[in-house]
Amino acid sequence: MTDLTDLRLSYQKGELRRESLQAEPRAQFQLWLEQALASDMPEPYAVTLATADDAGRPSARTVLLRGSDEHGLVVYSNYDSHKGRDLKLNPQAELLFYWPQLERQVRVYGRVERISEEESTEYFHKRPRDSQLAAWASDPQSAPIASRAELEAKFSALEERFPEGQPIPRPEFWGGYRLLPAAWEFWQGRPNRMHDRFEYLPAAEGWRITRLMP
């Protein structure tokens, strides 16, 4: 087995100072997200979504951020998937953005709720046609399937069911979730593992910003 104990990077690309932070965490996140989007890294809007069931068993997977505004952060899924079942039993989650080219991480924790059917339908019809068909084909998401051939047969059957030119309806089992942020953390890698970390928590007025130990 490869020895991993001597593999490490020294983070040198930036620093994070209290005086440079935005007063609102969403503004700070938007600033960093725009910088990530302007970089050459692939899919900086990819994010790890961590959930847990009612017994506390954790589960994490990578999804795509599809909305960020004053109400929260939006991702989409099959409601009957593993994450959908977790969120039904325990509607709390954490999102983790990792941008290695910028040596940055952002963590966001909060309660999760479904977005409106109208919002879900509007986004569904913005997706490429094949992605719309895939949402139908992968139901129930996370369930066992015998073979790749069976999955592709489901997709082909859906192409016949919804021929080219015919609108594809959004399935009732598919839609969006919005995480309502209750805590944010911004992490900037620094040399010698002396990283900069700042946490935003709600205060009586606005947000309280606290530096955390690395």
PDB file of C-alpha atoms in Angstrom:
ATOM      1  CA  MET A   1       0.000   0.000   0.000  1.00  0.00           C
ATOM      2  CA  THR A   2       1.244   3.503  -0.799  1.00  0.00           C
ATOM      3  CA  ASP A   3       2.575   5.331   2.256  1.00  0.00           C
ATOM      4  CA  LEU A   4       0.460   8.491   2.585  1.00  0.00           C
ATOM      5  CA  THR A   5       2.061   9.834   5.746  1.00  0.00           C
ATOM      6  CA  ASP A   6       4.599  12.038   3.947  1.00  0.00           C
ATOM      7  CA  LEU A   7       2.206  13.426   1.323  1.00  0.00           C
ATOM      8  CA  ARG A   8       1.176  16.975   2.116  1.00  0.00           C
ATOM      9  CA  LEU A   9       0.913  20.462   0.680  1.00  0.00           C
ATOM     10  CA  SER A  10       1.874  23.728   2.281  1.00  0.00           C
ATOM     11  CA  TYR A  11      -0.970  26.176   1.672  1.00  0.00           C
ATOM     12  CA  GLN A  12       0.434  29.471   0.428  1.00  0.00           C
ATOM     13  CA  LYS A  13      -2.232  31.126  -1.709  1.00  0.00           C
ATOM     14  CA  GLY A  14      -4.006  33.476   0.649  1.00  0.00           C
ATOM     15  CA  GLU A  15      -5.003  34.652   4.072  1.00  0.00           C
ATOM     16  CA  LEU A  16      -8.275  35.588   5.734  1.00  0.00           C
ATOM     17  CA  ARG A  17      -8.445  38.529   8.124  1.00  0.00           C
ATOM     18  CA  ARG A  18     -11.367  39.618  10.267  1.00  0.00           C
ATOM     19  CA  GLU A  19     -11.323  43.110   8.774  1.00  0.00           C
ATOM     20  CA  SER A  20     -11.645  41.733   5.241  1.00  0.00           C
ATOM     21  CA  LEU A  21     -14.790  39.688   5.921  1.00  0.00           C
ATOM     22  CA  GLN A  22     -18.219  40.758   4.738  1.00  0.00           C
ATOM     23  CA  ALA A  23     -20.723  41.494   7.511  1.00  0.00           C
ATOM     24  CA  GLU A  24     -23.185  38.981   6.050  1.00  0.00           C
ATOM     25  CA  PRO A  25     -22.066  35.393   5.405  1.00  0.00           C
ATOM     26  CA  ARG A  26     -24.068  35.148   2.190  1.00  0.00           C
ATOM     27  CA  ALA A  27     -22.139  38.123   0.786  1.00  0.00           C
ATOM     28  CA  GLN A  28     -18.865  36.487   1.803  1.00  0.00           C
ATOM     29  CA  PHE A  29     -19.944  33.221   0.194  1.00  0.00           C
ATOM     30  CA  GLN A  30     -21.013  34.958  -3.005  1.00  0.00           C
ATOM     31  CA  LEU A  31     -17.639  36.709  -3.197  1.00  0.00           C
ATOM     32  CA  TRP A  32     -15.745  33.430  -2.821  1.00  0.00           C
ATOM     33  CA  LEU A  33     -18.076  31.570  -5.182  1.00  0.00           C
ATOM     34  CA  GLU A  34     -17.560  34.172  -7.908  1.00  0.00           C
ATOM     35  CA  GLN A  35     -13.792  33.890  -7.460  1.00  0.00           C
ATOM     36  CA  ALA A  36     -14.071  30.096  -7.712  1.00  0.00           C
ATOM     37  CA  LEU A  37     -16.205  30.373 -10.850  1.00  0.00           C
ATOM     38  CA  ALA A  38     -13.619  32.711 -12.390  1.00  0.00           C
ATOM     39  CA  SER A  39     -10.832  30.194 -11.731  1.00  0.00           C
ATOM     40  CA  ASP A  40      -9.987  27.212 -13.920  1.00  0.00           C
ATOM     41  CA  MET A  41     -11.283  24.567 -11.512  1.00  0.00           C
ATOM     42  CA  PRO A  42     -14.035  22.232 -12.772  1.00  0.00           C
ATOM     43  CA  GLU A  43     -17.509  22.523 -11.260  1.00  0.00           C
ATOM     44  CA  PRO A  44     -16.830  24.851  -8.312  1.00  0.00           C
ATOM     45  CA  TYR A  45     -20.579  24.682  -7.673  1.00  0.00           C
ATOM     46  CA  ALA A  46     -20.221  20.996  -6.733  1.00  0.00           C
ATOM     47  CA  VAL A  47     -20.806  20.527  -3.011  1.00  0.00           C
ATOM     48  CA  THR A  48     -20.791  17.679  -0.506  1.00  0.00           C
ATOM     49  CA  LEU A  49     -24.203  17.258   1.106  1.00  0.00           C
ATOM     50  CA  ALA A  50     -24.100  15.487   4.474  1.00  0.00           C
ATOM     51  CA  THR A  51     -27.300  14.119   6.004  1.00  0.00           C
ATOM     52  CA  ALA A  52     -28.159  11.706   8.811  1.00  0.00           C
ATOM     53  CA  ASP A  53     -31.107   9.421   9.441  1.00  0.00           C
ATOM     54  CA  ASP A  54     -33.220   9.396  12.600  1.00  0.00           C
ATOM     55  CA  ALA A  55     -30.704   7.048  14.266  1.00  0.00           C
ATOM     56  CA  GLY A  56     -27.833   9.428  13.570  1.00  0.00           C
ATOM     57  CA  ARG A  57     -26.187   7.367  10.801  1.00  0.00           C
ATOM     58  CA  PRO A  58     -24.372   9.878   8.570  1.00  0.00           C
ATOM     59  CA  SER A  59     -24.289   9.842   4.802  1.00  0.00           C
ATOM     60  CA  ALA A  60     -22.498  12.167   2.370  1.00  0.00           C
ATOM     61  CA  ARG A  61     -22.495  12.628  -1.383  1.00  0.00           C
ATOM     62  CA  THR A  62     -21.606  15.265  -3.968  1.00  0.00           C
ATOM     63  CA  VAL A  63     -24.436  17.276  -5.541  1.00  0.00           C
ATOM     64  CA  LEU A  64     -24.614  20.514  -7.526  1.00  0.00           C
ATOM     65  CA  LEU A  65     -25.601  23.865  -6.070  1.00  0.00           C
ATOM     66  CA  ARG A  66     -28.385  25.282  -8.223  1.00  0.00           C
ATOM     67  CA  GLY A  67     -29.418  28.400  -6.304  1.00  0.00           C
ATOM     68  CA  SER A  68     -28.148  30.821  -3.650  1.00  0.00           C
ATOM     69  CA  ASP A  69     -30.122  33.806  -2.408  1.00  0.00           C
ATOM     70  CA  GLU A  70     -31.324  35.461   0.793  1.00  0.00           C
ATOM     71  CA  HIS A  71     -33.544  32.458   1.510  1.00  0.00           C
ATOM     72  CA  GLY A  72     -30.844  29.776   1.370  1.00  0.00           C
ATOM     73  CA  LEU A  73     -28.975  27.309  -0.819  1.00  0.00           C
ATOM     74  CA  VAL A  74     -30.818  25.061  -3.271  1.00  0.00           C
ATOM     75  CA  VAL A  75     -30.002  21.566  -4.567  1.00  0.00           C
ATOM     76  CA  TYR A  76     -32.194  19.054  -6.427  1.00  0.00           C
ATOM     77  CA  SER A  77     -32.845  15.355  -5.952  1.00  0.00           C
ATOM     78  CA  ASN A  78     -35.229  12.444  -6.178  1.00  0.00           C
ATOM     79  CA  TYR A  79     -37.325  12.716  -3.014  1.00  0.00           C
ATOM     80  CA  ASP A  80     -37.191   8.916  -2.575  1.00  0.00           C
ATOM     81  CA  SER A  81     -33.389   8.749  -2.754  1.00  0.00           C
ATOM     82  CA  HIS A  82     -31.171   7.965   0.248  1.00  0.00           C
ATOM     83  CA  LYS A  83     -30.741  11.665   0.971  1.00  0.00           C
ATOM     84  CA  GLY A  84     -34.455  12.262   0.464  1.00  0.00           C
ATOM     85  CA  ARG A  85     -35.312   9.588   3.021  1.00  0.00           C
ATOM     86  CA  ASP A  86     -32.779  11.027   5.459  1.00  0.00           C
ATOM     87  CA  LEU A  87     -34.173  14.528   5.095  1.00  0.00           C
ATOM     88  CA  LYS A  88     -37.719  13.315   5.621  1.00  0.00           C
ATOM     89  CA  LEU A  89     -36.718  11.755   8.952  1.00  0.00           C
ATOM     90  CA  ASN A  90     -34.157  14.371   9.994  1.00  0.00           C
ATOM     91  CA  PRO A  91     -34.501  17.658   8.065  1.00  0.00           C
ATOM     92  CA  GLN A  92     -31.054  18.994   8.914  1.00  0.00           C
ATOM     93  CA  ALA A  93     -27.947  18.934   6.757  1.00  0.00           C
ATOM     94  CA  GLU A  94     -24.546  20.424   6.130  1.00  0.00           C
ATOM     95  CA  LEU A  95     -22.989  21.533   2.856  1.00  0.00           C
ATOM     96  CA  LEU A  96     -19.227  21.527   2.293  1.00  0.00           C
ATOM     97  CA  PHE A  97     -17.605  23.377  -0.597  1.00  0.00           C
ATOM     98  CA  TYR A  98     -13.934  22.542  -1.220  1.00  0.00           C
ATOM     99  CA  TRP A  99     -11.979  24.658  -3.676  1.00  0.00           C
ATOM    100  CA  PRO A 100      -8.438  23.210  -3.715  1.00  0.00           C
ATOM    101  CA  GLN A 101      -7.098  25.614  -6.335  1.00  0.00           C
ATOM    102  CA  LEU A 102      -7.906  28.478  -3.957  1.00  0.00           C
ATOM    103  CA  GLU A 103      -7.098  26.457  -0.806  1.00  0.00           C
ATOM    104  CA  ARG A 104     -10.520  27.279   0.615  1.00  0.00           C
ATOM    105  CA  GLN A 105     -13.476  25.527   2.203  1.00  0.00           C
ATOM    106  CA  VAL A 106     -16.939  26.733   3.160  1.00  0.00           C
ATOM    107  CA  ARG A 107     -19.266  24.841   5.515  1.00  0.00           C
ATOM    108  CA  VAL A 108     -22.962  25.692   5.850  1.00  0.00           C
ATOM    109  CA  TYR A 109     -25.288  24.053   8.376  1.00  0.00           C
ATOM    110  CA  GLY A 110     -29.044  24.428   8.675  1.00  0.00           C
ATOM    111  CA  ARG A 111     -32.553  23.105   8.463  1.00  0.00           C
ATOM    112  CA  VAL A 112     -33.727  21.809   5.091  1.00  0.00           C
ATOM    113  CA  GLU A 113     -37.130  22.212   3.457  1.00  0.00           C
ATOM    114  CA  ARG A 114     -38.571  21.435   0.051  1.00  0.00           C
ATOM    115  CA  ILE A 115     -38.890  24.331  -2.344  1.00  0.00           C
ATOM    116  CA  SER A 116     -42.208  25.038  -4.039  1.00  0.00           C
ATOM    117  CA  GLU A 117     -43.479  22.809  -6.831  1.00  0.00           C
ATOM    118  CA  GLU A 118     -43.447  25.832  -9.134  1.00  0.00           C
ATOM    119  CA  GLU A 119     -39.728  26.445  -8.514  1.00  0.00           C
ATOM    120  CA  SER A 120     -38.924  22.768  -9.015  1.00  0.00           C
ATOM    121  CA  THR A 121     -40.902  22.617 -12.266  1.00  0.00           C
ATOM    122  CA  GLU A 122     -39.264  25.773 -13.615  1.00  0.00           C
ATOM    123  CA  TYR A 123     -35.776  24.380 -13.005  1.00  0.00           C
ATOM    124  CA  PHE A 124     -36.679  20.897 -14.300  1.00  0.00           C
ATOM    125  CA  HIS A 125     -37.554  22.352 -17.693  1.00  0.00           C
ATOM    126  CA  LYS A 126     -34.253  24.235 -17.839  1.00  0.00           C
ATOM    127  CA  ARG A 127     -32.358  20.938 -17.699  1.00  0.00           C
ATOM    128  CA  PRO A 128     -31.200  19.229 -20.898  1.00  0.00           C
ATOM    129  CA  ARG A 129     -33.825  16.870 -22.289  1.00  0.00           C
ATOM    130  CA  ASP A 130     -31.721  13.778 -21.557  1.00  0.00           C
ATOM    131  CA  SER A 131     -31.304  14.907 -17.948  1.00  0.00           C
ATOM    132  CA  GLN A 132     -35.078  15.212 -17.663  1.00  0.00           C
ATOM    133  CA  LEU A 133     -35.441  11.655 -18.952  1.00  0.00           C
ATOM    134  CA  ALA A 134     -32.743  10.473 -16.547  1.00  0.00           C
ATOM    135  CA  ALA A 135     -34.716  11.850 -13.604  1.00  0.00           C
ATOM    136  CA  TRP A 136     -37.556   9.534 -14.617  1.00  0.00           C
ATOM    137  CA  ALA A 137     -35.257   6.592 -15.406  1.00  0.00           C
ATOM    138  CA  SER A 138     -33.410   6.615 -12.080  1.00  0.00           C
ATOM    139  CA  ASP A 139     -36.503   6.140  -9.942  1.00  0.00           C
ATOM    140  CA  PRO A 140     -36.359   4.989  -7.256  1.00  0.00           C
ATOM    141  CA  GLN A 141     -32.919   6.545  -6.923  1.00  0.00           C
ATOM    142  CA  SER A 142     -30.465   4.618  -4.705  1.00  0.00           C
ATOM    143  CA  ALA A 143     -32.458   1.383  -5.153  1.00  0.00           C
ATOM    144  CA  PRO A 144     -30.676  -1.766  -6.439  1.00  0.00           C
ATOM    145  CA  ILE A 145     -30.834  -2.516 -10.172  1.00  0.00           C
ATOM    146  CA  ALA A 146     -29.723  -5.737 -11.846  1.00  0.00           C
ATOM    147  CA  SER A 147     -27.569  -4.311 -14.628  1.00  0.00           C
ATOM    148  CA  ARG A 148     -26.544  -1.301 -16.684  1.00  0.00           C
ATOM    149  CA  ALA A 149     -28.529  -2.805 -19.542  1.00  0.00           C
ATOM    150  CA  GLU A 150     -31.721  -2.672 -17.481  1.00  0.00           C
ATOM    151  CA  LEU A 151     -31.096   0.990 -16.666  1.00  0.00           C
ATOM    152  CA  GLU A 152     -30.481   1.851 -20.318  1.00  0.00           C
ATOM    153  CA  ALA A 153     -33.628  -0.048 -21.309  1.00  0.00           C
ATOM    154  CA  LYS A 154     -35.624   2.140 -18.915  1.00  0.00           C
ATOM    155  CA  PHE A 155     -34.134   5.225 -20.543  1.00  0.00           C
ATOM    156  CA  SER A 156     -34.956   3.973 -24.049  1.00  0.00           C
ATOM    157  CA  ALA A 157     -38.544   3.246 -23.016  1.00  0.00           C
ATOM    158  CA  LEU A 158     -38.857   6.802 -21.742  1.00  0.00           C
ATOM    159  CA  GLU A 159     -37.541   8.183 -25.057  1.00  0.00           C
ATOM    160  CA  GLU A 160     -40.452   6.385 -26.735  1.00  0.00           C
ATOM    161  CA  ARG A 161     -42.915   7.519 -24.074  1.00  0.00           C
ATOM    162  CA  PHE A 162     -41.851  11.157 -24.463  1.00  0.00           C
ATOM    163  CA  PRO A 163     -40.882  11.573 -28.143  1.00  0.00           C
ATOM    164  CA  GLU A 164     -38.801  14.518 -29.312  1.00  0.00           C
ATOM    165  CA  GLY A 165     -40.844  17.720 -29.309  1.00  0.00           C
ATOM    166  CA  GLN A 166     -43.200  16.575 -26.563  1.00  0.00           C
ATOM    167  CA  PRO A 167     -42.699  18.311 -23.194  1.00  0.00           C
ATOM    168  CA  ILE A 168     -41.527  16.051 -20.396  1.00  0.00           C
ATOM    169  CA  PRO A 169     -43.472  16.621 -17.175  1.00  0.00           C
ATOM    170  CA  ARG A 170     -41.572  16.948 -13.938  1.00  0.00           C
ATOM    171  CA  PRO A 171     -42.037  13.748 -11.920  1.00  0.00           C
ATOM    172  CA  GLU A 172     -43.758  14.256  -8.577  1.00  0.00           C
ATOM    173  CA  PHE A 173     -40.929  12.399  -6.856  1.00  0.00           C
ATOM    174  CA  TRP A 174     -38.269  14.894  -8.022  1.00  0.00           C
ATOM    175  CA  GLY A 175     -37.606  18.441  -6.899  1.00  0.00           C
ATOM    176  CA  GLY A 176     -35.576  20.897  -4.911  1.00  0.00           C
ATOM    177  CA  TYR A 177     -34.430  21.298  -1.341  1.00  0.00           C
ATOM    178  CA  ARG A 178     -33.438  24.570   0.294  1.00  0.00           C
ATOM    179  CA  LEU A 179     -30.961  24.647   3.177  1.00  0.00           C
ATOM    180  CA  LEU A 180     -31.726  27.553   5.515  1.00  0.00           C
ATOM    181  CA  PRO A 181     -28.330  28.565   6.937  1.00  0.00           C
ATOM    182  CA  ALA A 182     -27.999  28.629  10.726  1.00  0.00           C
ATOM    183  CA  ALA A 183     -24.178  28.611  10.768  1.00  0.00           C
ATOM    184  CA  TRP A 184     -21.407  29.295   8.252  1.00  0.00           C
ATOM    185  CA  GLU A 185     -17.672  28.631   8.415  1.00  0.00           C
ATOM    186  CA  PHE A 186     -15.028  29.999   6.059  1.00  0.00           C
ATOM    187  CA  TRP A 187     -11.605  28.303   5.940  1.00  0.00           C
ATOM    188  CA  GLN A 188      -8.484  29.558   4.223  1.00  0.00           C
ATOM    189  CA  GLY A 189      -5.459  27.274   4.124  1.00  0.00           C
ATOM    190  CA  ARG A 190      -2.245  28.750   5.547  1.00  0.00           C
ATOM    191  CA  PRO A 191       1.357  27.542   5.861  1.00  0.00           C
ATOM    192  CA  ASN A 192       2.290  25.103   8.639  1.00  0.00           C
ATOM    193  CA  ARG A 193      -1.360  24.144   9.188  1.00  0.00           C
ATOM    194  CA  MET A 194      -1.975  27.518  10.881  1.00  0.00           C
ATOM    195  CA  HIS A 195      -5.182  27.968   8.900  1.00  0.00           C
ATOM    196  CA  ASP A 196      -7.593  30.900   9.100  1.00  0.00           C
ATOM    197  CA  ARG A 197     -11.133  29.908  10.142  1.00  0.00           C
ATOM    198  CA  PHE A 198     -14.104  32.175  10.837  1.00  0.00           C
ATOM    199  CA  GLU A 199     -17.572  31.169  11.991  1.00  0.00           C
ATOM    200  CA  TYR A 200     -20.772  33.181  11.461  1.00  0.00           C
ATOM    201  CA  LEU A 201     -23.620  32.584  13.908  1.00  0.00           C
ATOM    202  CA  PRO A 202     -26.920  34.503  14.169  1.00  0.00           C
ATOM    203  CA  ALA A 203     -26.929  37.366  16.670  1.00  0.00           C
ATOM    204  CA  ALA A 204     -29.603  39.722  17.990  1.00  0.00           C
ATOM    205  CA  GLU A 205     -28.727  41.995  15.098  1.00  0.00           C
ATOM    206  CA  GLY A 206     -27.027  40.472  12.093  1.00  0.00           C
ATOM    207  CA  TRP A 207     -24.335  37.836  12.546  1.00  0.00           C
ATOM    208  CA  ARG A 208     -21.625  37.260  15.149  1.00  0.00           C
ATOM    209  CA  ILE A 209     -18.237  36.511  13.579  1.00  0.00           C
ATOM    210  CA  THR A 210     -15.698  34.495  15.568  1.00  0.00           C
ATOM    211  CA  ARG A 211     -12.194  33.356  14.676  1.00  0.00           C
ATOM    212  CA  LEU A 212     -11.706  29.634  15.353  1.00  0.00           C
ATOM    213  CA  MET A 213      -8.556  27.708  16.182  1.00  0.00           C
ATOM    214  CA  PRO A 214      -7.115  25.904  13.152  1.00  0.00           C
TER     215      PRO A 214
END
